[in-house]
PDB file of C-alpha atoms in Angstrom:
ATOM      1  CA  UNK A1401     184.702  77.096 241.817  1.00 51.00           C
ATOM      2  CA  UNK A1402     186.883  79.693 240.213  1.00 54.00           C
ATOM      3  CA  UNK A1403     189.765  81.208 241.793  1.00 54.00           C
ATOM      4  CA  UNK A1404     189.892  85.028 242.201  1.00 51.00           C
ATOM      5  CA  UNK A1405     193.561  86.389 242.064  1.00 52.00           C
ATOM      6  CA  UNK A1406     195.046  89.931 242.760  1.00 53.00           C
ATOM      7  CA  UNK A1407     197.272  91.066 239.718  1.00 58.00           C
ATOM      8  CA  UNK A1408     199.250  94.446 239.272  1.00 69.00           C
ATOM      9  CA  UNK A1409     197.687  96.656 236.275  1.00 72.00           C
ATOM     10  CA  UNK A1410     201.337  97.589 235.672  1.00 85.00           C
ATOM     11  CA  UNK A1411     202.799 101.089 234.241  1.00 92.00           C
ATOM     12  CA  UNK A1412     204.289 102.410 230.913  1.00 95.00           C
ATOM     13  CA  UNK A1413     207.765 103.772 230.700  1.00 96.00           C
ATOM     14  CA  UNK A1414     210.098 105.186 228.067  1.00 98.00           C
ATOM     15  CA  UNK A1415     213.531 106.598 228.137  1.00 98.00           C
ATOM     16  CA  UNK A1416     213.801 109.928 226.929  1.00 98.00           C
ATOM     17  CA  UNK A1417     217.641 110.265 227.243  1.00 97.00           C
ATOM     18  CA  UNK A1418     220.510 110.144 229.503  1.00 97.00           C
ATOM     19  CA  UNK A1419     218.889 109.625 233.063  1.00 98.00           C
ATOM     20  CA  UNK A1420     215.672 111.043 231.745  1.00 98.00           C
ATOM     21  CA  UNK A1421     212.427 108.785 232.150  1.00 98.00           C
ATOM     22  CA  UNK A1422     208.765 109.093 231.675  1.00 98.00           C
ATOM     23  CA  UNK A1423     206.540 106.507 233.773  1.00 98.00           C
ATOM     24  CA  UNK A1424     202.320 106.585 233.466  1.00 97.00           C
ATOM     25  CA  UNK A1425     201.328 104.936 236.482  1.00 96.00           C
ATOM     26  CA  UNK A1426     198.148 102.297 236.374  1.00 93.00           C
ATOM     27  CA  UNK A1427     195.815 105.509 237.244  1.00 93.00           C
ATOM     28  CA  UNK A1428     197.177 107.718 234.570  1.00 95.00           C
ATOM     29  CA  UNK A1429     199.569 110.322 236.349  1.00 97.00           C
ATOM     30  CA  UNK A1430     202.820 111.075 234.619  1.00 98.00           C
ATOM     31  CA  UNK A1431     205.981 110.609 236.428  1.00 98.00           C
ATOM     32  CA  UNK A1432     209.014 112.335 235.083  1.00 98.00           C
ATOM     33  CA  UNK A1433     212.703 111.721 236.200  1.00 98.00           C
ATOM     34  CA  UNK A1434     215.467 114.106 235.591  1.00 98.00           C
ATOM     35  CA  UNK A1435     214.096 115.255 232.480  1.00 98.00           C
ATOM     36  CA  UNK A1436     216.632 116.825 229.909  1.00 97.00           C
ATOM     37  CA  UNK A1437     214.151 117.682 226.999  1.00 98.00           C
ATOM     38  CA  UNK A1438     214.878 120.034 224.037  1.00 97.00           C
ATOM     39  CA  UNK A1439     217.970 121.085 225.802  1.00 96.00           C
ATOM     40  CA  UNK A1440     219.874 117.913 225.557  1.00 96.00           C
ATOM     41  CA  UNK A1441     222.673 117.127 223.751  1.00 93.00           C
ATOM     42  CA  UNK A1442     221.851 113.636 222.903  1.00 95.00           C
ATOM     43  CA  UNK A1443     218.501 112.293 221.756  1.00 97.00           C
ATOM     44  CA  UNK A1444     217.005 115.676 222.380  1.00 97.00           C
ATOM     45  CA  UNK A1445     212.842 115.312 223.176  1.00 98.00           C
ATOM     46  CA  UNK A1446     210.480 118.117 222.225  1.00 98.00           C
ATOM     47  CA  UNK A1447     208.925 119.690 225.270  1.00 98.00           C
ATOM     48  CA  UNK A1448     205.405 119.826 223.290  1.00 97.00           C
ATOM     49  CA  UNK A1449     205.333 116.221 222.891  1.00 97.00           C
ATOM     50  CA  UNK A1450     205.484 115.731 226.889  1.00 98.00           C
ATOM     51  CA  UNK A1451     201.283 115.899 227.403  1.00 97.00           C
ATOM     52  CA  UNK A1452     201.194 115.758 231.121  1.00 98.00           C
ATOM     53  CA  UNK A1453     203.647 115.847 233.968  1.00 98.00           C
ATOM     54  CA  UNK A1454     202.378 115.432 237.798  1.00 98.00           C
ATOM     55  CA  UNK A1455     205.207 114.565 239.787  1.00 98.00           C
ATOM     56  CA  UNK A1456     208.705 115.664 238.377  1.00 98.00           C
ATOM     57  CA  UNK A1457     211.680 113.966 240.283  1.00 98.00           C
ATOM     58  CA  UNK A1458     215.088 115.501 239.995  1.00 98.00           C
ATOM     59  CA  UNK A1459     218.106 113.375 241.262  1.00 98.00           C
ATOM     60  CA  UNK A1460     220.509 116.121 241.508  1.00 98.00           C
ATOM     61  CA  UNK A1461     220.744 119.586 239.843  1.00 97.00           C
ATOM     62  CA  UNK A1462     223.576 118.905 237.090  1.00 95.00           C
ATOM     63  CA  UNK A1463     222.602 120.323 233.637  1.00 94.00           C
ATOM     64  CA  UNK A1464     222.162 117.027 232.100  1.00 95.00           C
ATOM     65  CA  UNK A1465     219.414 116.400 234.690  1.00 97.00           C
ATOM     66  CA  UNK A1466     217.791 119.550 235.442  1.00 97.00           C
ATOM     67  CA  UNK A1467     218.360 122.016 232.767  1.00 96.00           C
ATOM     68  CA  UNK A1468     214.671 121.486 231.337  1.00 98.00           C
ATOM     69  CA  UNK A1469     212.940 121.993 234.830  1.00 98.00           C
ATOM     70  CA  UNK A1470     212.212 125.733 234.206  1.00 98.00           C
ATOM     71  CA  UNK A1471     210.219 125.389 230.913  1.00 98.00           C
ATOM     72  CA  UNK A1472     208.829 122.254 232.045  1.00 98.00           C
ATOM     73  CA  UNK A1473     207.130 123.998 234.871  1.00 98.00           C
ATOM     74  CA  UNK A1474     206.296 126.718 232.950  1.00 98.00           C
ATOM     75  CA  UNK A1475     204.073 124.309 230.718  1.00 98.00           C
ATOM     76  CA  UNK A1476     202.955 122.341 233.495  1.00 98.00           C
ATOM     77  CA  UNK A1477     202.531 124.778 236.582  1.00 98.00           C
ATOM     78  CA  UNK A1478     200.893 122.335 238.678  1.00 97.00           C
ATOM     79  CA  UNK A1479     203.432 119.499 238.707  1.00 98.00           C
ATOM     80  CA  UNK A1480     204.911 118.841 241.959  1.00 98.00           C
ATOM     81  CA  UNK A1481     208.746 119.045 241.739  1.00 98.00           C
ATOM     82  CA  UNK A1482     210.956 116.973 243.994  1.00 98.00           C
ATOM     83  CA  UNK A1483     214.702 118.082 244.511  1.00 98.00           C
ATOM     84  CA  UNK A1484     217.203 117.823 246.951  1.00 98.00           C
ATOM     85  CA  UNK A1485     216.831 120.261 250.426  1.00 98.00           C
ATOM     86  CA  UNK A1486     220.130 122.156 249.751  1.00 97.00           C
ATOM     87  CA  UNK A1487     219.932 122.361 246.001  1.00 97.00           C
ATOM     88  CA  UNK A1488     216.458 124.029 246.153  1.00 98.00           C
ATOM     89  CA  UNK A1489     217.676 127.502 246.397  1.00 97.00           C
ATOM     90  CA  UNK A1490     220.007 127.368 243.641  1.00 97.00           C
ATOM     91  CA  UNK A1491     217.939 125.676 241.288  1.00 97.00           C
ATOM     92  CA  UNK A1492     214.889 128.221 241.709  1.00 97.00           C
ATOM     93  CA  UNK A1493     217.248 131.148 241.200  1.00 96.00           C
ATOM     94  CA  UNK A1494     218.660 129.781 237.909  1.00 96.00           C
ATOM     95  CA  UNK A1495     215.456 128.085 236.415  1.00 96.00           C
ATOM     96  CA  UNK A1496     213.382 130.958 237.748  1.00 96.00           C
ATOM     97  CA  UNK A1497     210.823 128.291 239.460  1.00 97.00           C
ATOM     98  CA  UNK A1498     207.693 128.702 241.546  1.00 97.00           C
ATOM     99  CA  UNK A1499     208.896 127.782 244.759  1.00 96.00           C
ATOM    100  CA  UNK A1500     205.412 127.204 245.701  1.00 95.00           C
ATOM    101  CA  UNK A1501     205.309 123.987 243.806  1.00 94.00           C
ATOM    102  CA  UNK A1502     208.625 122.294 245.219  1.00 97.00           C
ATOM    103  CA  UNK A1503     209.210 119.779 247.718  1.00 98.00           C
ATOM    104  CA  UNK A1504     212.453 120.225 249.338  1.00 98.00           C
ATOM    105  CA  UNK A1505     213.074 116.675 249.916  1.00 98.00           C
ATOM    106  CA  UNK A1506     215.639 114.834 252.264  1.00 98.00           C
ATOM    107  CA  UNK A1507     216.929 111.229 252.747  1.00 98.00           C
ATOM    108  CA  UNK A1508     214.495 108.868 254.240  1.00 98.00           C
ATOM    109  CA  UNK A1509     211.558 111.010 253.525  1.00 98.00           C
ATOM    110  CA  UNK A1510     208.119 109.555 252.450  1.00 98.00           C
ATOM    111  CA  UNK A1511     205.546 111.207 250.532  1.00 98.00           C
ATOM    112  CA  UNK A1512     202.072 109.633 250.247  1.00 98.00           C
ATOM    113  CA  UNK A1513     199.474 110.796 247.501  1.00 97.00           C
ATOM    114  CA  UNK A1514     196.354 108.965 246.176  1.00 96.00           C
ATOM    115  CA  UNK A1515     197.914 107.344 243.120  1.00 95.00           C
ATOM    116  CA  UNK A1516     201.439 106.977 244.131  1.00 98.00           C
ATOM    117  CA  UNK A1517     204.166 106.910 247.201  1.00 98.00           C
ATOM    118  CA  UNK A1518     207.375 108.574 246.588  1.00 98.00           C
ATOM    119  CA  UNK A1519     210.487 107.893 248.877  1.00 98.00           C
ATOM    120  CA  UNK A1520     213.836 109.781 248.939  1.00 98.00           C
ATOM    121  CA  UNK A1521     216.946 107.700 249.454  1.00 98.00           C
ATOM    122  CA  UNK A1522     220.572 109.125 250.048  1.00 97.00           C
ATOM    123  CA  UNK A1523     222.851 108.804 247.410  1.00 97.00           C
ATOM    124  CA  UNK A1524     226.519 109.724 246.386  1.00 94.00           C
ATOM    125  CA  UNK A1525     227.339 111.062 242.990  1.00 93.00           C
ATOM    126  CA  UNK A1526     230.144 109.492 241.182  1.00 87.00           C
ATOM    127  CA  UNK A1527     233.391 111.109 241.772  1.00 81.00           C
ATOM    128  CA  UNK A1528     235.618 112.782 239.083  1.00 76.00           C
ATOM    129  CA  UNK A1529     239.587 112.502 239.174  1.00 72.00           C
ATOM    130  CA  UNK A1530     239.717 116.333 238.822  1.00 76.00           C
ATOM    131  CA  UNK A1531     236.883 116.797 241.750  1.00 79.00           C
ATOM    132  CA  UNK A1532     234.484 119.392 242.169  1.00 82.00           C
ATOM    133  CA  UNK A1533     235.151 122.663 244.139  1.00 88.00           C
ATOM    134  CA  UNK A1534     233.427 125.905 244.207  1.00 88.00           C
ATOM    135  CA  UNK A1535     236.138 127.861 242.270  1.00 88.00           C
ATOM    136  CA  UNK A1536     236.499 124.953 239.943  1.00 84.00           C
ATOM    137  CA  UNK A1537     235.036 121.712 238.395  1.00 80.00           C
ATOM    138  CA  UNK A1538     231.741 121.191 237.178  1.00 77.00           C
ATOM    139  CA  UNK A1539     230.308 124.716 238.362  1.00 85.00           C
ATOM    140  CA  UNK A1540     232.304 126.660 236.308  1.00 88.00           C
ATOM    141  CA  UNK A1541     230.696 127.591 232.909  1.00 87.00           C
ATOM    142  CA  UNK A1542     232.701 127.828 229.641  1.00 86.00           C
ATOM    143  CA  UNK A1543     232.325 131.824 229.992  1.00 91.00           C
ATOM    144  CA  UNK A1544     234.045 131.738 233.563  1.00 89.00           C
ATOM    145  CA  UNK A1545     230.658 132.129 235.457  1.00 91.00           C
ATOM    146  CA  UNK A1546     229.517 130.084 238.206  1.00 91.00           C
ATOM    147  CA  UNK A1547     226.813 127.647 238.546  1.00 92.00           C
ATOM    148  CA  UNK A1548     225.709 127.310 241.887  1.00 94.00           C
ATOM    149  CA  UNK A1549     223.268 124.391 241.090  1.00 95.00           C
ATOM    150  CA  UNK A1550     226.009 122.446 239.387  1.00 93.00           C
ATOM    151  CA  UNK A1551     227.944 122.361 242.296  1.00 93.00           C
ATOM    152  CA  UNK A1552     225.300 121.401 244.340  1.00 95.00           C
ATOM    153  CA  UNK A1553     224.642 118.767 241.871  1.00 94.00           C
ATOM    154  CA  UNK A1554     227.875 117.473 243.073  1.00 93.00           C
ATOM    155  CA  UNK A1555     227.117 118.005 246.545  1.00 95.00           C
ATOM    156  CA  UNK A1556     223.643 116.604 247.188  1.00 97.00           C
ATOM    157  CA  UNK A1557     222.391 113.673 245.334  1.00 97.00           C
ATOM    158  CA  UNK A1558     219.167 111.258 245.716  1.00 98.00           C
ATOM    159  CA  UNK A1559     217.522 107.931 244.801  1.00 98.00           C
ATOM    160  CA  UNK A1560     213.798 107.347 244.822  1.00 98.00           C
ATOM    161  CA  UNK A1561     211.534 104.603 244.896  1.00 98.00           C
ATOM    162  CA  UNK A1562     207.733 105.189 243.372  1.00 98.00           C
ATOM    163  CA  UNK A1563     205.273 102.594 244.339  1.00 97.00           C
ATOM    164  CA  UNK A1564     202.004 102.945 242.473  1.00 95.00           C
ATOM    165  CA  UNK A1565     198.501 101.996 243.730  1.00 93.00           C
ATOM    166  CA  UNK A1566     198.619  98.721 242.405  1.00 91.00           C
ATOM    167  CA  UNK A1567     201.794  97.990 244.313  1.00 92.00           C
ATOM    168  CA  UNK A1568     204.241  98.340 241.358  1.00 93.00           C
ATOM    169  CA  UNK A1569     207.580  99.860 242.370  1.00 96.00           C
ATOM    170  CA  UNK A1570     210.161 101.485 240.673  1.00 97.00           C
ATOM    171  CA  UNK A1571     213.418 102.269 241.950  1.00 98.00           C
ATOM    172  CA  UNK A1572     215.432 105.377 240.677  1.00 98.00           C
ATOM    173  CA  UNK A1573     218.861 104.671 241.386  1.00 98.00           C
ATOM    174  CA  UNK A1574     222.174 106.514 240.122  1.00 97.00           C
ATOM    175  CA  UNK A1575     225.513 107.487 241.611  1.00 94.00           C
ATOM    176  CA  UNK A1576     228.578 105.691 243.500  1.00 91.00           C
ATOM    177  CA  UNK A1577     228.482 102.052 243.835  1.00 95.00           C
ATOM    178  CA  UNK A1578     229.840 101.835 247.562  1.00 94.00           C
ATOM    179  CA  UNK A1579     229.424  99.307 250.182  1.00 96.00           C
ATOM    180  CA  UNK A1580     227.021 101.959 252.055  1.00 97.00           C
ATOM    181  CA  UNK A1581     224.792 102.178 248.991  1.00 97.00           C
ATOM    182  CA  UNK A1582     224.444  98.418 248.882  1.00 97.00           C
ATOM    183  CA  UNK A1583     223.469  98.045 252.621  1.00 98.00           C
ATOM    184  CA  UNK A1584     221.223 101.215 252.340  1.00 97.00           C
ATOM    185  CA  UNK A1585     219.358  99.621 249.100  1.00 97.00           C
ATOM    186  CA  UNK A1586     218.618  96.385 251.087  1.00 97.00           C
ATOM    187  CA  UNK A1587     215.967  98.524 252.954  1.00 96.00           C
ATOM    188  CA  UNK A1588     214.112  99.080 249.691  1.00 97.00           C
ATOM    189  CA  UNK A1589     214.412  95.535 248.180  1.00 94.00           C
ATOM    190  CA  UNK A1590     211.733  93.558 246.027  1.00 91.00           C
ATOM    191  CA  UNK A1591     211.271  95.939 243.345  1.00 95.00           C
ATOM    192  CA  UNK A1592     209.811  95.526 239.597  1.00 94.00           C
ATOM    193  CA  UNK A1593     211.923  97.787 237.767  1.00 96.00           C
ATOM    194  CA  UNK A1594     215.084  99.238 238.595  1.00 98.00           C
ATOM    195  CA  UNK A1595     216.544 102.105 236.590  1.00 98.00           C
ATOM    196  CA  UNK A1596     220.217 102.089 236.919  1.00 98.00           C
ATOM    197  CA  UNK A1597     222.965 104.545 236.388  1.00 97.00           C
ATOM    198  CA  UNK A1598     225.758 102.546 234.906  1.00 95.00           C
ATOM    199  CA  UNK A1599     229.323 103.918 234.412  1.00 89.00           C
ATOM    200  CA  UNK A1600     232.865 102.595 233.546  1.00 85.00           C
ATOM    201  CA  UNK A1601     233.809 104.364 236.941  1.00 82.00           C
ATOM    202  CA  UNK A1602     231.909 101.798 238.525  1.00 87.00           C
ATOM    203  CA  UNK A1603     233.245  98.422 240.069  1.00 90.00           C
ATOM    204  CA  UNK A1604     231.156  95.906 238.160  1.00 92.00           C
ATOM    205  CA  UNK A1605     231.450  93.252 240.921  1.00 94.00           C
ATOM    206  CA  UNK A1606     229.749  95.563 243.358  1.00 96.00           C
ATOM    207  CA  UNK A1607     227.297  96.790 240.926  1.00 97.00           C
ATOM    208  CA  UNK A1608     225.950  93.213 240.645  1.00 97.00           C
ATOM    209  CA  UNK A1609     225.689  93.046 244.451  1.00 98.00           C
ATOM    210  CA  UNK A1610     223.769  96.283 244.610  1.00 98.00           C
ATOM    211  CA  UNK A1611     221.380  94.667 242.169  1.00 98.00           C
ATOM    212  CA  UNK A1612     220.766  91.941 244.236  1.00 97.00           C
ATOM    213  CA  UNK A1613     220.450  94.371 247.206  1.00 97.00           C
ATOM    214  CA  UNK A1614     217.475  95.892 245.475  1.00 98.00           C
ATOM    215  CA  UNK A1615     216.171  92.709 243.995  1.00 97.00           C
ATOM    216  CA  UNK A1616     214.262  94.303 240.678  1.00 96.00           C
ATOM    217  CA  UNK A1617     212.718  91.642 238.163  1.00 95.00           C
ATOM    218  CA  UNK A1618     214.080  94.094 235.601  1.00 96.00           C
ATOM    219  CA  UNK A1619     217.166  96.233 235.510  1.00 97.00           C
ATOM    220  CA  UNK A1620     217.084  99.169 232.957  1.00 98.00           C
ATOM    221  CA  UNK A1621     220.490 100.880 232.386  1.00 98.00           C
ATOM    222  CA  UNK A1622     220.882 104.536 231.682  1.00 98.00           C
ATOM    223  CA  UNK A1623     223.274 107.431 231.435  1.00 96.00           C
ATOM    224  CA  UNK A1624     225.574 105.769 229.016  1.00 94.00           C
ATOM    225  CA  UNK A1625     224.214 107.677 225.908  1.00 95.00           C
ATOM    226  CA  UNK A1626     226.248 110.439 226.906  1.00 91.00           C
ATOM    227  CA  UNK A1627     229.624 109.159 227.325  1.00 86.00           C
ATOM    228  CA  UNK A1628     231.255 109.488 223.898  1.00 81.00           C
ATOM    229  CA  UNK A1629     230.195 113.389 224.344  1.00 81.00           C
ATOM    230  CA  UNK A1630     231.489 113.602 227.843  1.00 73.00           C
ATOM    231  CA  UNK A1631     234.505 112.030 227.379  1.00 69.00           C
ATOM    232  CA  UNK A1632     235.463 113.988 224.041  1.00 68.00           C
ATOM    233  CA  UNK A1633     234.795 117.272 225.921  1.00 69.00           C
ATOM    234  CA  UNK A1634     236.802 115.925 228.879  1.00 70.00           C
ATOM    235  CA  UNK A1635     239.536 113.394 228.440  1.00 65.00           C
ATOM    236  CA  UNK A1636     240.747 113.690 231.949  1.00 66.00           C
ATOM    237  CA  UNK A1637     237.674 111.684 232.955  1.00 64.00           C
ATOM    238  CA  UNK A1638     239.272 108.414 231.451  1.00 63.00           C
ATOM    239  CA  UNK A1639     242.350 108.617 233.823  1.00 68.00           C
ATOM    240  CA  UNK A1640     242.022 105.815 236.484  1.00 66.00           C
ATOM    241  CA  UNK A1641     239.534 103.922 234.865  1.00 69.00           C
ATOM    242  CA  UNK A1642     240.346 100.116 234.990  1.00 68.00           C
ATOM    243  CA  UNK A1643     239.267  99.476 231.743  1.00 70.00           C
ATOM    244  CA  UNK A1644     241.474  99.184 228.524  1.00 69.00           C
ATOM    245  CA  UNK A1645     240.465 101.976 225.976  1.00 66.00           C
ATOM    246  CA  UNK A1646     239.452  99.408 223.382  1.00 68.00           C
ATOM    247  CA  UNK A1647     236.819  98.038 225.916  1.00 68.00           C
ATOM    248  CA  UNK A1648     235.963 101.865 226.790  1.00 73.00           C
ATOM    249  CA  UNK A1649     232.245 101.465 224.905  1.00 84.00           C
ATOM    250  CA  UNK A1650     228.936 101.364 225.667  1.00 88.00           C
ATOM    251  CA  UNK A1651     228.480  97.609 224.297  1.00 90.00           C
ATOM    252  CA  UNK A1652     231.656  96.433 226.243  1.00 89.00           C
ATOM    253  CA  UNK A1653     230.674  98.135 229.648  1.00 90.00           C
ATOM    254  CA  UNK A1654     227.014  96.923 229.272  1.00 94.00           C
ATOM    255  CA  UNK A1655     227.998  93.449 228.303  1.00 94.00           C
ATOM    256  CA  UNK A1656     230.252  93.073 231.501  1.00 92.00           C
ATOM    257  CA  UNK A1657     227.531  94.374 233.340  1.00 95.00           C
ATOM    258  CA  UNK A1658     224.876  92.276 231.795  1.00 96.00           C
ATOM    259  CA  UNK A1659     227.312  88.959 232.490  1.00 96.00           C
ATOM    260  CA  UNK A1660     227.841  89.984 236.285  1.00 96.00           C
ATOM    261  CA  UNK A1661     223.775  90.243 236.784  1.00 97.00           C
ATOM    262  CA  UNK A1662     223.265  86.841 234.742  1.00 96.00           C
ATOM    263  CA  UNK A1663     225.643  85.198 237.161  1.00 96.00           C
ATOM    264  CA  UNK A1664     224.918  86.795 240.334  1.00 96.00           C
ATOM    265  CA  UNK A1665     221.385  87.844 240.245  1.00 96.00           C
ATOM    266  CA  UNK A1666     219.244  84.820 238.443  1.00 94.00           C
ATOM    267  CA  UNK A1667     216.137  86.488 239.056  1.00 94.00           C
ATOM    268  CA  UNK A1668     216.975  89.836 237.502  1.00 96.00           C
ATOM    269  CA  UNK A1669     216.503  90.347 233.704  1.00 96.00           C
ATOM    270  CA  UNK A1670     218.758  93.163 231.967  1.00 97.00           C
ATOM    271  CA  UNK A1671     216.627  95.092 229.408  1.00 96.00           C
ATOM    272  CA  UNK A1672     217.927  97.828 227.340  1.00 97.00           C
ATOM    273  CA  UNK A1673     215.152 100.153 225.577  1.00 97.00           C
ATOM    274  CA  UNK A1674     214.963 102.285 222.856  1.00 97.00           C
ATOM    275  CA  UNK A1675     215.336 105.816 223.076  1.00 98.00           C
ATOM    276  CA  UNK A1676     211.859 107.694 223.066  1.00 98.00           C
ATOM    277  CA  UNK A1677     209.665 104.172 222.712  1.00 97.00           C
ATOM    278  CA  UNK A1678     207.103 103.465 225.052  1.00 96.00           C
ATOM    279  CA  UNK A1679     206.835 100.071 227.166  1.00 95.00           C
ATOM    280  CA  UNK A1680     204.275  98.406 229.069  1.00 93.00           C
ATOM    281  CA  UNK A1681     205.462  96.432 232.337  1.00 91.00           C
ATOM    282  CA  UNK A1682     202.781  94.192 234.121  1.00 84.00           C
ATOM    283  CA  UNK A1683     201.272  91.151 235.070  1.00 68.00           C
ATOM    284  CA  UNK A1684     198.944  88.877 232.642  1.00 57.00           C
ATOM    285  CA  UNK A1685     196.760  86.632 234.714  1.00 54.00           C
ATOM    286  CA  UNK A1686     194.758  83.882 232.864  1.00 49.00           C
ATOM    287  CA  UNK A1687     191.139  82.714 234.443  1.00 52.00           C
ATOM    288  CA  UNK A1688     191.397  79.124 236.311  1.00 51.00           C
ATOM    289  CA  UNK A1689     188.506  77.243 236.648  1.00 51.00           C
TER     290      UNK A1689
END
C-alpha cells in the first residue's frame, strides 16, 4: 500500500535591490516587499517588468523602501498596501496615494486572506550616530525642505510574517538587533525563509541569537548593496562602528555573519541571491510503495 504525504508547493522569490523583494505565492498572488524600482540608486528595476502586485508590504517609509509606492499603486490600483499606522498620513500625502487601498498596520495585527495570512511584528530602525530629529537628520532633503515620511521612517518600523495557503512561511525582518527583538521573534519561529537586514552596526553574536529565535531553514541577507553609496554620502555613519575599516565591506561582513550562523544555527542555511534572478523554494517528495 502506497503512503500519501502532505507537501508544500513552495513559492518563487527574487531580490530586486536593497530591501526590495518580489514573492509569488503557490496560488499565484504576488507580494512585493519594500519595492524601490526605477527610483533606486542601486540595481534599479523597471516598474514595467513587474507583472502583478496583489499585496505590498512596507516595513517603513524611508526613501529607499517606499519611494516607488505612488507609481506602483497607479500601475496596480487594486493592490493592498500595508504601512505603519503612524506613517500612513505622511506617505499618502507625499506619494498621492489612494487611501482606500491602504491597510494602516499596528504591531501584533493579523490579516487573513484566502491565499495568504500577513502578520505585523513590531520592530526598531537601526540607530545612526547623528540621530534623526524633526529639524535635522533623514527628514531634511538636500534643498532644505522636510520629508515627514522619512522622519516617520525612523520613528515607526514593522516586520512581517507571510504564511501561504500551503503553510510556507516567510519572515521579513529588518532593523535593530536587540534583546527585545530576539524574545519577540521567538513568538514567530519555525519558518522556511527569513529575509534579514544585515548591517555593520549590528552585533553579530546577537544576530546569530536572533536567527536561532526565528528558526528559518534559509536566511537571505539584504540591504548591504547600498552600503558604499550610503557611506560615501554620509561618512559620519562609520563613526562608532566596531569593525576595522579594511573589514568594512560586504564580503567581510557577510562572511562574519555566515560563520556565526553556521556555528550557532546548525539547521539554517545562509543563501546570497543574485539581484533580479528568480529562485524557487519548496519541497519535492518521492513516491513510496
